[in-house]
JSON list of C-alpha atoms in Angstrom, two decimals:
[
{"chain": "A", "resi": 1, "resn": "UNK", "atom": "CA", "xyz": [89.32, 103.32, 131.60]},
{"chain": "A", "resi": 2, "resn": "UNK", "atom": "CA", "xyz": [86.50, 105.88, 131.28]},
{"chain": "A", "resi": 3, "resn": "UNK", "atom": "CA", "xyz": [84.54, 107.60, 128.61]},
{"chain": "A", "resi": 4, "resn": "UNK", "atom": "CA", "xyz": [84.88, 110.96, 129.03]},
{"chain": "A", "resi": 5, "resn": "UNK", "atom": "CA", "xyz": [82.52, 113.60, 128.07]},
{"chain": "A", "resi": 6, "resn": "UNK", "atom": "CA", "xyz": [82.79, 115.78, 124.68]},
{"chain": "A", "resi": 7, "resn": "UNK", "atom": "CA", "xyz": [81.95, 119.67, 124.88]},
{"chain": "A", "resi": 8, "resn": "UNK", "atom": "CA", "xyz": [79.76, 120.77, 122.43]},
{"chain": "A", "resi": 9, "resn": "UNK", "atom": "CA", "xyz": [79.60, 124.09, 120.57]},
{"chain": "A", "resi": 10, "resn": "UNK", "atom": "CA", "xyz": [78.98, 126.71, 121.75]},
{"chain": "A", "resi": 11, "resn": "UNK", "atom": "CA", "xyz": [80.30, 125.79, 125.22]},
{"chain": "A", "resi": 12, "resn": "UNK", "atom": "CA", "xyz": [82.65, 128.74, 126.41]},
{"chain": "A", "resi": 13, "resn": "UNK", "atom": "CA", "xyz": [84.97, 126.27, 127.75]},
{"chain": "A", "resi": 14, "resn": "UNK", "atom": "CA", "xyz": [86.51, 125.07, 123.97]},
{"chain": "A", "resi": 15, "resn": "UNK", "atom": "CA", "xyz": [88.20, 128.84, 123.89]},
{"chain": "A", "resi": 16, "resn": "UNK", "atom": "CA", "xyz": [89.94, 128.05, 126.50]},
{"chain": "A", "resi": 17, "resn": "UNK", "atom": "CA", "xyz": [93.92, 127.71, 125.63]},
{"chain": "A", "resi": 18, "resn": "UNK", "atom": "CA", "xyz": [95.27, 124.85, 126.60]},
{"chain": "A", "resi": 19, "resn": "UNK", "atom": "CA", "xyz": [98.79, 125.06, 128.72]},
{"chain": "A", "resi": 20, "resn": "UNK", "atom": "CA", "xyz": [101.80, 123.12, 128.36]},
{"chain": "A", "resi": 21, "resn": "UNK", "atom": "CA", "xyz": [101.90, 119.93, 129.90]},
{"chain": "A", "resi": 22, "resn": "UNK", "atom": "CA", "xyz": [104.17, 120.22, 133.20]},
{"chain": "A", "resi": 23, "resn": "UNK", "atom": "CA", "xyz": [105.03, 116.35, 133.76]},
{"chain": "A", "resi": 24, "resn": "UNK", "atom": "CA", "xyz": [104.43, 112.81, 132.42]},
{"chain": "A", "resi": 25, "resn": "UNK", "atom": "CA", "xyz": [102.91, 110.73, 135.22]},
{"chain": "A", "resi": 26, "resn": "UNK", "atom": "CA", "xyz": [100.40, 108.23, 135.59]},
{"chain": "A", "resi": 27, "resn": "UNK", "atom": "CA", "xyz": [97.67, 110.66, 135.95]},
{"chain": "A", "resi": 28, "resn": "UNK", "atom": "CA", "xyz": [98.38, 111.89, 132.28]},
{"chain": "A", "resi": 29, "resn": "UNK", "atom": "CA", "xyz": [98.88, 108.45, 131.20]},
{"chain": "A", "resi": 30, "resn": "UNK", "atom": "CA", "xyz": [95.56, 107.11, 132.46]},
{"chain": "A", "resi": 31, "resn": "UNK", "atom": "CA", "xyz": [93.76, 110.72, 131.09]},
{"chain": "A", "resi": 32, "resn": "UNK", "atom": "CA", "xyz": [95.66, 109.45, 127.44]},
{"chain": "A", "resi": 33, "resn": "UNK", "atom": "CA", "xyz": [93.71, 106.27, 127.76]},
{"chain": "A", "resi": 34, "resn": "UNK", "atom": "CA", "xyz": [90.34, 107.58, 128.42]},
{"chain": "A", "resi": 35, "resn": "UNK", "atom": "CA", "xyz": [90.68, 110.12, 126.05]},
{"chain": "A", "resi": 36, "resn": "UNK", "atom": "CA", "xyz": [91.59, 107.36, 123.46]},
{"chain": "A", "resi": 37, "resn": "UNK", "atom": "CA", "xyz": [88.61, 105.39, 124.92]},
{"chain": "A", "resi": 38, "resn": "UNK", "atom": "CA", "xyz": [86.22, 108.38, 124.62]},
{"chain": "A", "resi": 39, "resn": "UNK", "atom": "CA", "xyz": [87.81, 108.77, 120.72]},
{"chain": "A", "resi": 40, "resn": "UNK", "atom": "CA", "xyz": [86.92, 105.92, 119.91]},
{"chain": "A", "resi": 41, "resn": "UNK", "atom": "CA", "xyz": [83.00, 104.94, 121.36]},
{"chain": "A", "resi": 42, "resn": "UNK", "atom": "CA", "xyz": [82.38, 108.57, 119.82]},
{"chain": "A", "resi": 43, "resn": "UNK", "atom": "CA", "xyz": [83.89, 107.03, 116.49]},
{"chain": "A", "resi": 44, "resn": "UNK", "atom": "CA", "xyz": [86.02, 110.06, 116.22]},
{"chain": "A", "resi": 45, "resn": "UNK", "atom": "CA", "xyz": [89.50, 109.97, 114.40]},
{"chain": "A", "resi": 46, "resn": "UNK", "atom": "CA", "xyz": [91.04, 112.89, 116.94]},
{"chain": "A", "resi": 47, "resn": "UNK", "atom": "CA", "xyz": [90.60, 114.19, 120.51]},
{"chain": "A", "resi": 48, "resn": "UNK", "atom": "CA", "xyz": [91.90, 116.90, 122.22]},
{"chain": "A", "resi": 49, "resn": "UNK", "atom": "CA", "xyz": [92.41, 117.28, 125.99]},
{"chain": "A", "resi": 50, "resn": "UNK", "atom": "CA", "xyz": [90.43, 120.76, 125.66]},
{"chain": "A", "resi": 51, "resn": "UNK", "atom": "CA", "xyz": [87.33, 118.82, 124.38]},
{"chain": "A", "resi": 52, "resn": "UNK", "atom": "CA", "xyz": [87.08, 116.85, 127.66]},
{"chain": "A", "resi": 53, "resn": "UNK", "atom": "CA", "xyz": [87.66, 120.07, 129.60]},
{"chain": "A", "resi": 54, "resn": "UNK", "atom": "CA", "xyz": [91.56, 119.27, 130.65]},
{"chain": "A", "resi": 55, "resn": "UNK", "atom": "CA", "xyz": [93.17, 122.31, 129.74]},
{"chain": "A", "resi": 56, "resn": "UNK", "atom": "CA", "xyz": [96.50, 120.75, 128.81]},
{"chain": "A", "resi": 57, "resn": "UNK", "atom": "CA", "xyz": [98.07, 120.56, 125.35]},
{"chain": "A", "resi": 58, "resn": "UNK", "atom": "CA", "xyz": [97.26, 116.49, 124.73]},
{"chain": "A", "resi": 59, "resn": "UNK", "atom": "CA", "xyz": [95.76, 115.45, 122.11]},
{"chain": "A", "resi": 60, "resn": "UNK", "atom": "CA", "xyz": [95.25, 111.63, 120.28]},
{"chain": "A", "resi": 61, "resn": "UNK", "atom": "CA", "xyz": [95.19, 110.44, 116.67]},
{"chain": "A", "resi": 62, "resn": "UNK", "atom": "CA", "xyz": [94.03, 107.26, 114.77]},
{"chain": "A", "resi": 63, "resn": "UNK", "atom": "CA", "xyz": [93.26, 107.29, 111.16]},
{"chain": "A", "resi": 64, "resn": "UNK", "atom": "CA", "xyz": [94.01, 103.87, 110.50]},
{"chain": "A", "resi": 65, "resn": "UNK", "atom": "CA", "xyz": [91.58, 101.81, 109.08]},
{"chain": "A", "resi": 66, "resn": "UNK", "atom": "CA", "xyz": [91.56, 99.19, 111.79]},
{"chain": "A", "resi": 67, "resn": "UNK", "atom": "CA", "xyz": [91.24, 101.96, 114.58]},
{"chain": "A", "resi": 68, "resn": "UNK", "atom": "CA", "xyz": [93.98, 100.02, 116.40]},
{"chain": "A", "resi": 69, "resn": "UNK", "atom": "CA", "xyz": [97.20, 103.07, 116.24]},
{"chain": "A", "resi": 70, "resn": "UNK", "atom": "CA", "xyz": [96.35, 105.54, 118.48]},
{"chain": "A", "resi": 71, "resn": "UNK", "atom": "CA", "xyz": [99.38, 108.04, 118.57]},
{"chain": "A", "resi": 72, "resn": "UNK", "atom": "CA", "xyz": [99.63, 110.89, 121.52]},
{"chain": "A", "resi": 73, "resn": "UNK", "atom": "CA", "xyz": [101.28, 114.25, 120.92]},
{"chain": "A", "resi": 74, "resn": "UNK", "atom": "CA", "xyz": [101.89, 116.15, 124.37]},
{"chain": "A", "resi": 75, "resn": "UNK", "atom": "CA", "xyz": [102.93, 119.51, 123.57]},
{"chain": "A", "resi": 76, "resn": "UNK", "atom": "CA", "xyz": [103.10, 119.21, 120.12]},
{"chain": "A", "resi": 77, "resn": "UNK", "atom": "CA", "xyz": [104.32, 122.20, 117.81]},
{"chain": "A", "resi": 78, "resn": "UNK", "atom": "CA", "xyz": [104.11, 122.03, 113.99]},
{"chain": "A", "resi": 79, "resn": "UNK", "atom": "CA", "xyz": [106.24, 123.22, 111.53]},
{"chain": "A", "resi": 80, "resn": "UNK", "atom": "CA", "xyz": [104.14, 123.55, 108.09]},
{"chain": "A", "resi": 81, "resn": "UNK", "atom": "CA", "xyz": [106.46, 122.09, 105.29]},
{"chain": "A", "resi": 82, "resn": "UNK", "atom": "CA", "xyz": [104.46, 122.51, 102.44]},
{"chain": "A", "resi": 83, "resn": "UNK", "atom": "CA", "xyz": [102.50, 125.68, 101.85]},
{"chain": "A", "resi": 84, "resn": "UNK", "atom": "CA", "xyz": [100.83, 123.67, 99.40]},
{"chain": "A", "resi": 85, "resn": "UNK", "atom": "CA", "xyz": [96.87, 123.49, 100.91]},
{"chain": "A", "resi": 86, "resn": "UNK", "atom": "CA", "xyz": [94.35, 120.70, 101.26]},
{"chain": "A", "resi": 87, "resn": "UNK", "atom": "CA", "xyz": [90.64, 121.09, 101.24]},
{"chain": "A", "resi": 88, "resn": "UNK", "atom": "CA", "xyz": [88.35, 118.48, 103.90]},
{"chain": "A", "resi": 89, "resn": "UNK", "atom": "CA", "xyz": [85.58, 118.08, 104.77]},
{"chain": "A", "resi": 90, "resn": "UNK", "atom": "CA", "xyz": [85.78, 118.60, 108.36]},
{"chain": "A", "resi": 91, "resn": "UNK", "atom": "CA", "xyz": [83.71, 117.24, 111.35]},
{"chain": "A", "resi": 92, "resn": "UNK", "atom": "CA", "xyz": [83.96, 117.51, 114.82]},
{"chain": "A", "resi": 93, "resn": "UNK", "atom": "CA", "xyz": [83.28, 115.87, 118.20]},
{"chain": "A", "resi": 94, "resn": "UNK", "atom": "CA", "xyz": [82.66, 118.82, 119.53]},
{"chain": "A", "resi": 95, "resn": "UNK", "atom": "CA", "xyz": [80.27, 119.99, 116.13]},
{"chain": "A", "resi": 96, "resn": "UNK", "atom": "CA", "xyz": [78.31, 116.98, 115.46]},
{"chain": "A", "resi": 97, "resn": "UNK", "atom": "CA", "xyz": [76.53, 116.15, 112.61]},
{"chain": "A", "resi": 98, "resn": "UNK", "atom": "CA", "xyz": [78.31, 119.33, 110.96]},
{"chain": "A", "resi": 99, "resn": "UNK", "atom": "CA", "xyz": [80.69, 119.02, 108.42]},
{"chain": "A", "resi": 100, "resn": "UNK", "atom": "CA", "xyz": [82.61, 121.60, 106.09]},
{"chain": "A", "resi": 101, "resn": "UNK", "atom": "CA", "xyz": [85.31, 122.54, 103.90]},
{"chain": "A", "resi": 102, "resn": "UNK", "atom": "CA", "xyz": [88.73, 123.30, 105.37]},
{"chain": "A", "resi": 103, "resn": "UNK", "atom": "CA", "xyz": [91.81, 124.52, 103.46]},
{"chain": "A", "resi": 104, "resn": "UNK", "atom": "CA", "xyz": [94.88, 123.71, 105.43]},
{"chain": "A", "resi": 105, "resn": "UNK", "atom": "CA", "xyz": [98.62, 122.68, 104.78]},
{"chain": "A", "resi": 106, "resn": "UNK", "atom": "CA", "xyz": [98.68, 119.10, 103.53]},
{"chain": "A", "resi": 107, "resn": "UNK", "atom": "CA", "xyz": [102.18, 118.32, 104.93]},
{"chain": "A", "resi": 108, "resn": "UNK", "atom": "CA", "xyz": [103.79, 119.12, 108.55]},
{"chain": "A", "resi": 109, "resn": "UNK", "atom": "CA", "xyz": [106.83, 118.28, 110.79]},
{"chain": "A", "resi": 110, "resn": "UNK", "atom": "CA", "xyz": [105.80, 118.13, 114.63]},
{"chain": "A", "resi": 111, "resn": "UNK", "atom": "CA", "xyz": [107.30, 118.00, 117.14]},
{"chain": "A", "resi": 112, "resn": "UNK", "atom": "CA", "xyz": [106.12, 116.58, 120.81]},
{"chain": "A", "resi": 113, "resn": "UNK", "atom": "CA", "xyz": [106.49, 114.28, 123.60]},
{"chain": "A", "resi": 114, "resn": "UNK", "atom": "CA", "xyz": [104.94, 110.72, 123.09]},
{"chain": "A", "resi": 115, "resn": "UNK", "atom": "CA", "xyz": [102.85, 108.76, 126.02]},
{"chain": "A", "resi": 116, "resn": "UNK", "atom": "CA", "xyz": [105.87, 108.07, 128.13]},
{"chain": "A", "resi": 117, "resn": "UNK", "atom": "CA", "xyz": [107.47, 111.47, 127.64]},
{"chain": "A", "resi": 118, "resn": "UNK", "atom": "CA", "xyz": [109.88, 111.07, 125.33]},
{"chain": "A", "resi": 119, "resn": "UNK", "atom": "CA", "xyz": [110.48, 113.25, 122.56]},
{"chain": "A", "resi": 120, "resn": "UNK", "atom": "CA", "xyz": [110.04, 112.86, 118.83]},
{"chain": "A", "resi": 121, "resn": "UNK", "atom": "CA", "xyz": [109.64, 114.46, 115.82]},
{"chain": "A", "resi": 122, "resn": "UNK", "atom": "CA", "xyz": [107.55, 112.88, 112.29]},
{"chain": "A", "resi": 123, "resn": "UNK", "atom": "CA", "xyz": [106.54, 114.19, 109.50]},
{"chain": "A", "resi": 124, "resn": "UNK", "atom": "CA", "xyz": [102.90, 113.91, 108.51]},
{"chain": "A", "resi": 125, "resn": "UNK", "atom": "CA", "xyz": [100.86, 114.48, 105.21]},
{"chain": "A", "resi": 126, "resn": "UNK", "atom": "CA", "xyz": [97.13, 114.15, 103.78]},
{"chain": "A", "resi": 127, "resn": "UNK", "atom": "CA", "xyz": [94.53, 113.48, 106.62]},
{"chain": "A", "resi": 128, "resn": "UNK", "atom": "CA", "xyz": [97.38, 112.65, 109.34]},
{"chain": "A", "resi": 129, "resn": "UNK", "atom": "CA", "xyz": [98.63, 116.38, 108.79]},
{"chain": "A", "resi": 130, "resn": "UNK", "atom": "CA", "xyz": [94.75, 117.66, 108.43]},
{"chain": "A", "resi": 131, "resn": "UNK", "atom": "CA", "xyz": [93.36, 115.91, 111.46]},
{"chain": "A", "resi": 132, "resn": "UNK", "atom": "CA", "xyz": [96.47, 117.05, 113.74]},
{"chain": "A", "resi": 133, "resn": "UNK", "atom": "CA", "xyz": [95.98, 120.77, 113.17]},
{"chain": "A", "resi": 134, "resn": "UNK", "atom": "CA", "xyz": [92.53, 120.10, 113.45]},
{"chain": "A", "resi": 135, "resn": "UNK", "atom": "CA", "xyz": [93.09, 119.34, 117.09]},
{"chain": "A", "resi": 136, "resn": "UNK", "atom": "CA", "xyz": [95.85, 121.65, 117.80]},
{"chain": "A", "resi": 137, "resn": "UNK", "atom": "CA", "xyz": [93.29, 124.29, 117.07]},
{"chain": "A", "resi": 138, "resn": "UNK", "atom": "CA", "xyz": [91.44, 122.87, 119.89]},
{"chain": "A", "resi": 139, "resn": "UNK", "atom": "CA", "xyz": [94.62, 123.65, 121.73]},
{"chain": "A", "resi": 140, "resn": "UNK", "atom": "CA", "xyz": [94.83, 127.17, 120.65]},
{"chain": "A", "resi": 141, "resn": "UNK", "atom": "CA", "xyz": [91.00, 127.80, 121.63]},
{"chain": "A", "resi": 142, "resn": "UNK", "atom": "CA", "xyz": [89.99, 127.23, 118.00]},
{"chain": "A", "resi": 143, "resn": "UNK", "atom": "CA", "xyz": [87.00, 125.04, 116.35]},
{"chain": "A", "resi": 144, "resn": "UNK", "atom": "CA", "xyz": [86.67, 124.37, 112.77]},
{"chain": "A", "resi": 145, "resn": "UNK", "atom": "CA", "xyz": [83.76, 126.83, 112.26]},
{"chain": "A", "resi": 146, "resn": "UNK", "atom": "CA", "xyz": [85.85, 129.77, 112.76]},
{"chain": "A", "resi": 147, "resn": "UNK", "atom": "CA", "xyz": [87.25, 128.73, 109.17]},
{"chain": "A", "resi": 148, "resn": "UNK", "atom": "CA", "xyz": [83.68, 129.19, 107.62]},
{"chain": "A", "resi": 149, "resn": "UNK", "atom": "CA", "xyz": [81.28, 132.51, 107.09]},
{"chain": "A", "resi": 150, "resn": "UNK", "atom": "CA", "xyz": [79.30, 133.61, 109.41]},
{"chain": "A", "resi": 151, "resn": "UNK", "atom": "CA", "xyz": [76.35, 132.83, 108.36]},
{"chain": "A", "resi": 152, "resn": "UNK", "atom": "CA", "xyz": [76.92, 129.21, 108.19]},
{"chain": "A", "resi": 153, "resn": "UNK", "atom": "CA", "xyz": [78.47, 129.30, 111.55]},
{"chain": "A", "resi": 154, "resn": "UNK", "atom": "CA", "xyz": [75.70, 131.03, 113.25]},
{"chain": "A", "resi": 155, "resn": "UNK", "atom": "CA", "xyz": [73.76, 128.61, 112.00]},
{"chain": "A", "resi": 156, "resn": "UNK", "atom": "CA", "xyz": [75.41, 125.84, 113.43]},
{"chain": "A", "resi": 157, "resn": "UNK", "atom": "CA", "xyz": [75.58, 127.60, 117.06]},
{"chain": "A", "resi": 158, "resn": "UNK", "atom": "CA", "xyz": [71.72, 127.77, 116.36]},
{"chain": "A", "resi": 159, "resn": "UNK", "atom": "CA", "xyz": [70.76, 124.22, 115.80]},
{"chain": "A", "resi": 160, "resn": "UNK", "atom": "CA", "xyz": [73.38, 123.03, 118.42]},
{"chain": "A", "resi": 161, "resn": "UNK", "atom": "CA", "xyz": [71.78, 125.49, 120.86]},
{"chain": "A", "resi": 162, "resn": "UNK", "atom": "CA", "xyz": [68.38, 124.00, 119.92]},
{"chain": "A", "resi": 163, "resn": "UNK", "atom": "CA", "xyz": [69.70, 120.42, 120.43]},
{"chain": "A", "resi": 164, "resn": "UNK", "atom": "CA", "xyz": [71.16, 121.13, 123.88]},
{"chain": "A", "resi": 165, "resn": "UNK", "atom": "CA", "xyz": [67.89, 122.40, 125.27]},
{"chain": "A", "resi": 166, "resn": "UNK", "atom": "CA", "xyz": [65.71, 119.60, 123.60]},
{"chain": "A", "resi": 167, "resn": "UNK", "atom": "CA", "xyz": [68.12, 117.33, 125.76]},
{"chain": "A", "resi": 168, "resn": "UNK", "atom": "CA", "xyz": [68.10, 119.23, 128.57]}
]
């Protein structure tokens, strides 16, 4: 396995909408584990394929407490069940060190195909439901920060920006 490495914002590349995955093969498989891999040394609780510049809707999940349940949705589509919103804080791989109130749907039904391909649906609520759109956005060519003003956002680009060419 191999960690992978994270865009940051602003990079162009996170608007980029992901496309459906086409097969389930080793290829995918082994790209699953080193995105779970890379999730985890980055101490992240969700990755999506767009973050390590694989434009293909993948994504992986682990909010438990041990770090130890890492769940894959390829070509997952939700279905919001409660309109009932939750605020987070928010963070991102791809937005480090930034964090900031997000309203979304606390509880949602999706449906995708699991590491091996095979279909299932569950129903998810509280920071399971959060963290999942949170990375389908990713999908979509969305980051957190188009949730907040402006102003706060151009500030983040700015500091990022700054960070990236100390680095460089």
């Amino acid at each position: 396995m191999a960690v992978l490495d994270i865009l940051e914002f602003p990079d162009p590349r996170l608007r980029t909408v992901a496309k459906p995955v086409e097969s389930v093969d080793d290829d995918l498989r082994a790209l699953i584990d080193n995105m779970i891999e890379t999730m985890y040394e980055a101490s992240g609780i969700g990755l999506a394929a767009t973050q390590v510049n694989v434009h293909k809707r993948l994504l992986v999940l682990d909010i438990s407490e041990n770090r130890d349940q890492p769940m894959v949705f390829i070509n997952p589509e939700v279905t919001v069940l409660d309109d009932t919103l939750g605020s987070y804080d928010e963070g991102c791989l791809s937005v480090p060190g930034f964090y900031e109130e997000v309203n979304r749907p606390r509880k949602v039904r999706v449906e995708a195909l699991g590491r091996d391909g095979e279909s299932f649906s569950q129903e998810l609520d509280g920071l399971a439901a959060i963290c999942l759109q949170h990375e389908i956005d990713h999908l979509d060519g969305k980051l957190f920060v188009d949730y907040i003003s402006p102003l706060k956002r151009n500030r983040i680009r700015s500091k990022l920006e700054k960070a990236h060419r100390l680095r460089a």
